[in-house]
Amino acid sequence: MSVLDLDLHELAGRVRRGELSAEEVAEQSLERIREASALNAFLHVSEDAVRVRARELDARRARGETLGALAGVPIAVKDSLCTVDAPTTCASKILTRDGTKESGYRPPYDATVVDRLRRADALLVGKTNQDEFAMGSSSENSAFGPVLNPWDITRTPGGSSGGSAVSVASGLALAALGSDTGGSIRQPAAFTGTVGIKPSYGRVSRYGLVAFASSLDQVGPFARDVRSAARVLEVIAGHDPRDSTSRETPVGDYVAACDREPKGLRIGVPEDYFGPGLDAEIAVAVRAALDRLTTEGCRVVPLSMPTTAHGVATYYVLATAEASSNLARFDGVRYGMRVERAGADLASLYRASRGAGFGAEVKRRILLGTYVLSAGYYDAYYRKAQAVRELVRADFARAFEEVDVIVTPTSPTPAFLLGERLDDPLAMYLADVYTLPASLAGLAALSLPVGLTEAKAGQATLPIGLQVMAPAFAEDTLVRAAAAIERSSHFAGRRPPA
Amino acid sequence: MAVTLDEVRRIARLAHLEVTEEELPRWAAELGKIIDYVNELAEVDTANVRPSTDPASPRAPLRTDAAEAGLDRDAALSAAPRTHDGAFAVPAFVDES
């Protein structure tokens, strides 16, 4: 057994007590990352930096210092987060000098979440692959090639945080950070059999997260189990003066909340999430998990959430509008790719740099976002979507008067085939139908694995994800319910074949 | 709803995005299809709803209004493709309108 197969708390404990050297952990993680390079989960592996860091931790411990909560824990970081010691490209050519990932942008500062991981003595092993600017649900929209799903390498790991999900699913790291705008942590968690938390809007600082849609973006953890994800969340959560949307609400004891029995919890189940388009095996697995909660003293309450159907349309108006504005900063002047033709003026420098640097999906969303914000369309699309967003929020507010958490499938299907939806943007957008509402309402939500599909002829068995949603800043209730579902699901320990 | 080639040209110009003439029909078709889909929002009754931009209801806390050191100039310029005299360098321009 590799030390990488240890539980996150156990590994950190051993490193803190000096029973295991951080250097050994680092070497094993680097070796596994090398062995799994065909999955294309990493855009940059911090070989030298992580070795230096591990030796430093071991030396500090030898001097009698007490190490942090994540001592020696190998953690992968999505490339949408700024790191001073590694390139940050967001899987886009526009954040490179010449189109190669080696020429990637070097930020002059760390994202706050990265800084907090370092202070907790984690080992940051590298930067993970993703959909370009987090725009996608399959990790195929990367300028540096798609990420493969270790459960079946002909399938996508989901997206946009596919590399982070795979790094945890394949045991290359014990945890990872992703970002979730409409499901970019939860959906890849479901596709890879990992736990992924999208914290409440305002729970975690976005300082140093490359912005996609600022009213929706949140940073959150991936891990193999709920308690480990809860530990990482405790480390990264909390107010940051550098992000005015981060809130001063105190961070809870999320690990302790995982150990609280679920008895008495009221679990809402909106039938709107179990309609046409939902894979039958997923419906069965989610309902079975709900039945087990009932036997543990939880009460299941049927809900009606009629606005669910409008989540996709609302999201794709608001998120693209915000993206078209946020991505205006990539202009070829201050960082990244600059395309300047002879005799060019400033406007043509912008156009040429952006035309050469952005990939197709990013251009599609910038165009769509510009369209819905342009004169004549603003009221019909952008303002209308803002109003529908209020209705979505009101739907949840009503529901949370009656229930403590809401349980649904995370995704209508298990991992789909590479290329299957690449030529049909709308089909790709519909992959997020169950995760978008919680993003629009700013809720705390997570996905955890509750089973595997039956192996069919010529098709591998694939993980099934269940989504739990809780009111904003009720992360303690969220992980309490999720940990109970996890204990009765017996998924823990299942690992992908490759 | 059909999106015309001229509309794609117009929004590409607004977005400072170079698109080739050959790409235009594809963008028009794809955007038209997505716009068709989001048109379902028109059917939702929002007559008594106030649109909101802020997903977190209470006001964000304000920081103390005190001067503090920002990013060092050399660090800020360190990733720029072209700099000149401690500033970002751009082509000469007179009128962008």
XYZ file of C-alpha atoms in Angstrom:
595
model
C 0.000 0.000 0.000
C 1.220 3.470 -0.894
C 1.137 6.281 1.655
C -1.079 8.027 -0.901
C -3.808 5.508 -0.076
C -3.936 6.766 3.521
C -6.844 8.871 4.677
C -6.010 12.602 4.539
C -6.269 13.052 8.320
C -4.123 9.964 8.936
C -1.419 11.088 6.516
C -1.241 14.611 7.973
C -1.140 13.114 11.496
C 1.769 10.834 10.617
C 3.726 13.685 9.035
C 3.057 15.902 12.072
C 4.214 13.153 14.443
C 7.308 12.470 12.367
C 6.282 8.902 11.508
C 6.257 9.719 7.815
C 8.456 12.197 5.973
C 6.906 14.794 3.712
C 9.711 14.023 1.296
C 8.530 10.425 0.894
C 4.958 11.607 0.305
C 6.166 14.104 -2.305
C 8.211 11.467 -4.165
C 5.315 9.020 -4.274
C 2.925 11.667 -5.506
C 5.370 12.788 -8.219
C 5.871 9.172 -9.280
C 2.141 8.504 -9.596
C 1.656 11.741 -11.528
C 4.358 10.569 -13.971
C 2.764 7.120 -14.322
C -0.650 8.654 -14.990
C 0.570 11.300 -17.446
C -1.566 9.812 -20.272
C -4.682 11.062 -18.442
C -3.453 14.634 -19.084
C -4.703 15.753 -15.666
C -1.807 18.148 -15.051
C -0.633 21.145 -17.063
C 2.340 21.723 -14.781
C 3.992 19.467 -12.199
C 5.907 21.399 -9.525
C 8.681 18.798 -9.196
C 11.427 21.030 -7.842
C 9.228 23.316 -5.750
C 7.444 20.427 -4.050
C 10.728 18.658 -3.183
C 12.175 21.822 -1.658
C 8.962 22.386 0.259
C 8.815 18.796 1.571
C 12.392 18.935 2.866
C 11.597 22.262 4.512
C 8.579 20.748 6.304
C 10.646 17.764 7.503
C 13.376 20.108 8.777
C 10.861 22.278 10.616
C 9.327 19.224 12.260
C 12.758 17.908 13.223
C 13.387 21.238 14.978
C 10.290 20.601 17.069
C 7.862 22.885 15.236
C 4.204 21.864 15.099
C 3.095 21.536 11.486
C -0.273 22.674 10.086
C -3.585 20.899 9.516
C -2.575 19.687 6.049
C 1.026 18.774 6.884
C 2.563 16.934 3.950
C -0.781 16.419 2.173
C -0.262 16.444 -1.611
C -2.825 18.795 -3.141
C -3.382 19.663 -6.813
C -4.594 23.125 -7.803
C -6.740 24.032 -10.794
C -4.931 26.188 -13.309
C -7.541 28.943 -12.922
C -5.907 29.822 -9.583
C -2.853 32.092 -9.450
C 0.385 30.580 -8.149
C 3.688 32.458 -7.887
C 5.790 29.327 -8.335
C 3.990 27.798 -11.322
C 2.547 29.022 -14.619
C -1.159 29.925 -14.605
C -2.808 29.565 -18.007
C -6.462 28.678 -17.329
C -5.835 26.182 -20.161
C -5.868 29.098 -22.607
C -3.327 30.120 -25.209
C -4.073 33.748 -24.427
C -2.340 33.352 -21.048
C 0.835 32.109 -22.751
C 3.525 34.004 -24.614
C 3.708 31.707 -27.638
C 0.906 29.153 -27.333
C 2.918 26.589 -25.330
C 2.012 25.869 -21.723
C 5.682 26.280 -20.759
C 5.424 29.955 -21.736
C 2.424 30.382 -19.408
C 1.701 33.533 -17.428
C 3.576 33.823 -14.114
C 1.360 35.715 -11.651
C 3.116 38.066 -9.232
C 0.977 36.775 -6.334
C -0.724 33.651 -4.966
C -4.498 33.267 -4.823
C -5.657 33.564 -1.194
C -6.770 29.905 -1.169
C -3.320 28.837 -2.407
C -1.671 30.949 0.278
C -3.904 29.333 2.928
C -2.959 25.824 1.739
C 0.729 26.739 1.941
C 0.259 28.114 5.490
C -1.418 24.820 6.457
C 1.780 23.059 5.243
C 0.219 21.264 2.266
C 2.411 20.096 -0.620
C 1.225 21.796 -3.810
C 2.142 19.216 -6.442
C 0.990 20.990 -9.585
C -1.614 22.769 -11.694
C -4.474 20.824 -13.214
C -5.985 20.812 -16.680
C -9.486 22.183 -17.262
C -11.825 23.624 -19.830
C -10.401 26.926 -21.066
C -11.408 29.680 -18.606
C -13.602 27.048 -16.881
C -16.035 27.158 -19.808
C -17.214 23.634 -20.426
C -18.529 20.461 -18.853
C -16.054 17.903 -20.188
C -12.508 19.314 -19.876
C -12.237 18.948 -23.655
C -12.094 22.714 -24.248
C -8.480 22.881 -23.035
C -5.901 24.444 -25.354
C -3.580 21.650 -24.195
C -5.674 18.582 -24.955
C -8.548 16.835 -23.163
C -8.415 15.144 -19.742
C -9.313 11.420 -19.777
C -11.556 9.681 -17.233
C -9.616 6.947 -15.374
C -12.799 4.833 -15.065
C -12.963 4.612 -18.871
C -10.410 6.490 -20.926
C -12.812 6.873 -23.859
C -14.954 9.121 -21.634
C -14.632 12.637 -20.251
C -14.061 13.247 -16.530
C -16.571 16.089 -16.690
C -15.610 19.708 -16.356
C -14.530 22.245 -16.066
C -12.341 21.092 -13.135
C -11.649 17.701 -14.780
C -7.925 17.582 -14.020
C -8.478 18.253 -10.320
C -11.162 15.540 -10.144
C -8.916 13.000 -11.897
C -5.907 13.833 -9.714
C -7.983 12.795 -6.672
C -9.828 9.854 -8.308
C -6.548 8.297 -9.449
C -4.811 8.944 -6.136
C -2.176 11.285 -7.629
C -3.004 13.758 -4.841
C -5.149 13.421 -1.704
C -7.141 16.550 -2.415
C -7.463 19.229 -5.059
C -8.918 22.687 -5.536
C -11.367 23.439 -8.307
C -13.675 26.297 -9.168
C -17.416 25.989 -9.698
C -19.490 28.540 -11.606
C -22.390 26.311 -12.641
C -21.284 22.836 -11.627
C -17.581 22.747 -12.507
C -16.649 21.006 -9.230
C -19.772 18.895 -8.620
C -20.225 17.412 -12.108
C -16.600 16.209 -12.508
C -16.774 14.860 -8.934
C -19.831 12.822 -10.002
C -18.104 11.584 -13.180
C -14.965 10.437 -11.340
C -16.325 9.012 -8.059
C -14.923 11.782 -5.864
C -16.388 14.268 -3.389
C -16.535 17.883 -4.585
C -17.841 20.843 -2.597
C -19.101 24.131 -4.045
C -19.181 26.374 -0.976
C -21.783 29.118 -0.507
C -21.233 32.295 -2.486
C -19.016 34.397 -0.201
C -17.684 31.492 1.892
C -14.275 31.293 0.175
C -12.103 34.105 -1.183
C -11.815 34.395 -4.964
C -8.764 36.673 -4.808
C -6.420 35.222 -7.425
C -9.091 33.114 -9.127
C -9.226 34.047 -12.809
C -12.737 35.481 -13.052
C -15.355 33.857 -15.293
C -18.770 34.959 -13.938
C -18.320 36.978 -10.778
C -21.838 36.585 -9.359
C -21.429 32.779 -9.497
C -17.748 31.736 -9.193
C -16.648 29.875 -6.041
C -13.480 27.930 -5.173
C -13.897 24.544 -3.478
C -12.187 21.254 -2.649
C -12.150 17.747 -4.109
C -11.243 14.759 -1.924
C -11.875 11.023 -1.731
C -14.308 11.343 1.175
C -16.498 13.972 2.813
C -14.403 14.400 5.988
C -11.253 15.082 3.968
C -13.040 17.603 1.760
C -14.457 19.209 4.932
C -10.923 19.595 6.335
C -9.669 21.348 3.191
C -12.755 23.600 3.220
C -12.001 24.642 6.827
C -8.513 25.686 5.710
C -9.535 27.732 2.653
C -12.793 29.273 3.966
C -13.227 32.614 5.685
C -13.203 36.335 5.094
C -10.446 37.894 2.995
C -10.083 41.688 2.897
C -8.889 41.287 -0.712
C -12.266 39.907 -1.871
C -15.157 42.215 -0.995
C -17.655 39.418 -1.757
C -16.141 37.132 0.887
C -18.184 37.241 4.057
C -17.274 37.610 7.714
C -19.595 34.749 8.776
C -17.434 32.520 11.040
C -16.072 29.265 9.574
C -17.644 26.213 11.214
C -16.089 22.995 12.476
C -16.945 21.045 9.345
C -14.991 17.893 10.212
C -16.848 17.560 13.520
C -20.135 18.101 11.664
C -19.353 15.001 9.544
C -19.477 12.852 12.677
C -22.898 14.075 13.829
C -25.631 11.527 13.249
C -28.225 12.521 10.635
C -31.239 11.651 12.808
C -33.893 14.359 12.613
C -32.706 15.950 9.378
C -35.469 16.920 6.973
C -34.436 15.982 3.428
C -36.188 17.725 0.535
C -36.539 15.857 -2.742
C -37.723 17.990 -5.679
C -39.499 15.781 -8.197
C -38.531 18.295 -10.897
C -34.988 16.805 -10.772
C -36.199 13.273 -11.559
C -37.966 13.966 -14.868
C -37.297 12.930 -18.472
C -33.625 12.784 -19.435
C -32.480 11.311 -16.117
C -30.590 8.025 -16.476
C -32.605 5.218 -14.826
C -29.655 3.757 -12.889
C -28.857 7.172 -11.401
C -32.478 7.650 -10.291
C -32.442 4.233 -8.593
C -29.123 4.898 -6.815
C -30.236 8.314 -5.511
C -33.593 6.981 -4.303
C -31.837 4.070 -2.573
C -29.598 6.534 -0.717
C -32.727 8.446 0.382
C -34.320 5.210 1.645
C -31.247 4.509 3.759
C -31.476 8.013 5.277
C -35.101 7.309 6.226
C -34.036 4.218 8.163
C -31.562 6.435 10.052
C -34.301 8.738 11.270
C -34.380 11.372 8.542
C -37.655 12.555 7.096
C -37.975 12.783 3.329
C -40.155 15.679 2.134
C -41.298 15.841 -1.514
C -40.843 19.309 -3.008
C -41.927 21.143 -6.116
C -39.341 23.488 -7.619
C -40.856 24.658 -10.909
C -38.072 27.116 -11.762
C -35.568 24.256 -12.170
C -36.523 24.000 -15.842
C -35.330 27.564 -16.487
C -31.936 27.173 -14.793
C -29.983 26.468 -17.973
C -31.393 29.424 -19.933
C -30.990 31.804 -16.981
C -27.433 30.683 -16.365
C -26.274 30.891 -19.973
C -27.508 34.469 -20.258
C -26.037 35.696 -16.957
C -22.769 33.729 -17.025
C -21.925 34.664 -20.621
C -22.813 38.321 -20.005
C -20.473 38.425 -17.024
C -17.791 36.498 -18.920
C -17.882 38.897 -21.865
C -17.121 41.686 -19.417
C -14.557 39.830 -17.276
C -12.594 38.545 -20.262
C -12.179 42.058 -21.662
C -8.993 42.195 -19.593
C -7.247 39.793 -21.964
C -6.144 42.354 -24.506
C -2.540 41.461 -25.316
C -1.115 44.427 -23.403
C -0.474 43.504 -19.764
C 0.158 39.749 -19.922
C -0.069 36.748 -22.179
C -0.254 36.597 -25.952
C 0.254 39.722 -28.040
C -0.405 39.639 -31.755
C 0.669 42.895 -33.361
C 0.738 43.184 -37.134
C 2.786 45.789 -38.948
C 1.091 49.185 -38.766
C -1.496 47.931 -36.266
C -3.412 50.386 -34.117
C -4.558 49.628 -30.572
C -7.992 48.263 -31.528
C -6.541 45.857 -34.077
C -3.938 44.712 -31.521
C -6.835 43.806 -29.202
C -8.800 42.033 -31.945
C -5.850 40.069 -33.289
C -4.564 39.012 -29.852
C -8.013 37.878 -28.711
C -8.780 36.195 -32.031
C -5.564 34.165 -31.850
C -5.568 33.528 -28.101
C -9.129 32.398 -27.281
C -10.513 28.965 -28.182
C -13.874 28.329 -29.867
C -16.038 27.881 -26.746
C -14.634 31.014 -25.114
C -15.313 33.034 -28.281
C -18.822 31.574 -28.457
C -19.563 32.712 -24.890
C -18.011 36.141 -25.341
C -20.154 36.644 -28.462
C -23.296 35.392 -26.722
C -22.606 37.535 -23.644
C -21.958 40.605 -25.772
C -25.172 39.914 -27.697
C -27.399 39.690 -24.586
C -25.892 42.892 -23.187
C -26.072 44.864 -26.437
C -28.539 47.670 -27.112
C -31.962 46.300 -27.954
C -31.457 42.937 -26.281
C -30.453 43.903 -22.732
C -33.983 43.959 -21.288
C -35.206 40.873 -23.129
C -32.289 38.704 -22.079
C -29.990 40.022 -19.366
C -32.549 41.841 -17.245
C -35.121 39.085 -17.765
C -32.621 36.443 -16.642
C -31.831 38.470 -13.522
C -35.528 38.437 -12.675
C -35.839 34.684 -13.257
C -32.807 34.227 -11.024
C -34.813 35.886 -8.251
C -37.575 33.322 -8.783
C -35.043 30.479 -8.537
C -33.791 31.948 -5.272
C -37.348 32.322 -3.965
C -38.039 28.660 -4.828
C -35.117 27.598 -2.628
C -35.988 30.041 0.169
C -39.498 28.511 0.324
C -38.084 24.979 0.266
C -35.618 25.672 3.072
C -38.474 26.748 5.346
C -39.540 23.099 5.312
C -36.291 21.153 4.921
C -32.659 21.244 6.082
C -31.058 19.950 2.895
C -32.166 19.044 -0.628
C -30.994 15.846 -2.341
C -30.928 15.341 -6.131
C -28.805 13.597 -8.747
C -25.674 15.624 -9.610
C -25.844 14.924 -13.336
C -28.564 13.393 -15.522
C -26.055 10.925 -17.015
C -22.837 9.201 -16.014
C -19.604 10.270 -17.760
C -20.242 10.726 -21.481
C -17.912 9.838 -24.364
C -15.090 12.119 -25.463
C -16.298 14.116 -28.469
C -19.933 13.130 -27.914
C -21.173 16.676 -27.221
C -18.329 18.731 -28.614
C -20.195 19.768 -31.765
C -23.439 20.536 -29.947
C -22.920 23.392 -27.452
C -26.504 23.200 -26.217
C -26.260 19.478 -25.368
C -23.076 20.283 -23.431
C -24.847 23.077 -21.516
C -27.713 20.730 -20.580
C -25.215 18.472 -18.766
C -25.332 21.056 -15.952
C -29.122 21.173 -15.528
C -29.083 19.900 -11.905
C -26.088 21.889 -10.654
C -26.965 25.330 -12.074
C -29.854 26.214 -9.697
C -27.677 26.064 -6.540
C -25.137 28.324 -8.265
C -27.811 30.832 -9.251
C -29.076 30.896 -5.644
C -25.588 31.094 -4.065
C -26.181 27.937 -1.975
C -23.742 25.476 -0.427
C -23.752 22.256 -2.461
C -21.666 19.151 -3.001
C -21.533 15.908 -4.944
C -20.565 12.553 -3.508
C -20.392 9.095 -5.106
C -23.192 6.702 -4.126
C -22.602 3.780 -6.456
C -21.512 2.489 -9.825
C -23.472 1.721 -12.973
C -23.818 -1.925 -13.989
C -21.103 -3.057 -16.387
C -22.758 -3.489 -19.768
C -21.396 -5.147 -22.899
C -18.440 -3.108 -24.083
C -18.927 -0.429 -21.433
C -17.042 0.074 -18.211
C -18.797 0.580 -14.904
C -19.027 4.303 -14.054
C -19.513 6.300 -10.830
C -22.888 7.804 -9.909
C -22.967 11.157 -8.108
C -25.578 12.456 -5.657
C -25.948 16.183 -4.998
C -26.727 17.671 -1.584
C -27.733 21.342 -1.352
C -28.005 23.383 1.850
C -28.864 27.028 2.575
C -26.075 29.575 2.111
C -23.474 29.281 4.905
C -24.969 26.003 6.199
C -21.880 24.013 5.163
C -22.008 22.176 8.510
C -25.472 20.770 7.747
C -24.355 20.050 4.177
C -21.426 17.821 5.196
C -23.378 16.251 8.078
C -26.003 14.949 5.643
C -23.386 14.015 3.032
C -21.220 12.074 5.487
C -24.271 10.057 6.578
C -25.095 9.197 2.966
C -21.449 8.269 2.400
C -21.346 5.895 5.376
C -24.376 3.971 4.137
C -23.289 3.947 0.470
C -20.166 1.831 0.886
C -18.486 3.524 -2.046
C -15.375 4.500 -0.067
C -12.283 2.696 -1.250
C -13.548 2.057 -4.781
C -10.922 3.203 -7.209
C -10.800 3.444 -10.981
C -9.165 0.555 -12.858
C -6.381 2.633 -14.446
C -34.511 33.352 -33.927
C -32.040 33.742 -36.743
C -28.890 35.716 -36.019
C -27.678 37.431 -39.177
C -24.081 37.601 -40.399
C -24.204 41.369 -39.899
C -25.222 40.904 -36.285
C -22.279 38.574 -35.698
C -19.966 41.162 -37.295
C -21.459 43.839 -35.038
C -21.088 41.923 -31.763
C -17.600 40.697 -32.710
C -16.614 44.335 -33.213
C -18.143 45.295 -29.851
C -16.266 42.408 -28.208
C -12.940 43.323 -29.880
C -12.789 39.814 -31.279
C -11.336 39.002 -34.685
C -13.554 36.579 -36.599
C -12.940 35.594 -40.185
C -15.567 35.824 -42.927
C -15.396 32.025 -43.271
C -16.324 31.562 -39.588
C -19.324 33.904 -39.688
C -22.002 31.432 -40.865
C -21.043 28.924 -38.179
C -21.193 31.543 -35.402
C -24.516 32.831 -36.687
C -26.021 29.331 -36.711
C -24.714 28.374 -33.268
C -25.695 31.647 -31.615
C -29.133 31.449 -33.257
C -29.683 27.995 -31.796
C -28.672 29.066 -28.276
C -30.762 32.259 -28.483
C -33.731 30.105 -29.560
C -33.264 28.045 -26.436
C -32.928 30.957 -23.989
C -36.030 32.566 -25.500
C -38.018 30.258 -23.183
C -37.337 32.890 -20.494
C -39.885 35.149 -22.210
C -42.615 32.764 -21.040
C -41.749 33.178 -17.359
C -43.956 35.662 -15.523
C -41.636 38.148 -13.830
C -44.036 41.080 -13.691
C -43.710 41.448 -9.910
C -40.045 40.549 -9.561
C -37.198 42.959 -8.972
C -34.118 41.763 -10.849
C -31.037 41.450 -8.673
C -27.326 41.202 -9.330
C -26.276 40.271 -5.826
C -26.581 36.599 -4.860
C -25.761 37.228 -1.192
C -28.485 39.310 0.418
C -26.794 41.213 3.285
C -24.383 43.969 2.329
C -20.750 43.054 1.821
C -18.548 44.441 4.608
C -16.590 47.560 3.733
C -12.870 47.636 4.392
C -11.228 50.453 6.338
C -10.360 53.339 4.057
C -6.636 53.307 4.725
C -3.716 53.565 2.318
C -1.579 50.462 1.990
C 1.110 49.229 -0.352
C -0.159 47.761 -3.625
C 1.554 45.624 -6.209
C 5.111 46.758 -6.895
C 5.484 48.382 -10.343
C 8.169 46.001 -11.606
C 6.065 43.009 -10.512
C 3.023 44.453 -12.267
C 5.003 44.886 -15.477
C 6.842 41.576 -15.229
C 4.431 39.616 -17.448
C 3.826 42.309 -20.065
C 4.798 41.407 -23.642
C 6.134 44.966 -24.200
C 7.019 47.706 -21.760
C 8.597 51.119 -22.150
C 9.943 53.429 -19.438
C 8.143 51.642 -16.606
C 4.817 51.491 -18.471
C 2.871 49.092 -20.687
C 3.666 49.807 -24.344
C 0.871 49.988 -26.934
C 0.751 51.125 -30.558
C 0.150 54.824 -31.107
C -3.531 55.700 -31.373
C -5.435 58.905 -31.751
C -9.119 58.234 -32.053
C -10.731 54.919 -31.198
C -14.338 55.917 -31.792
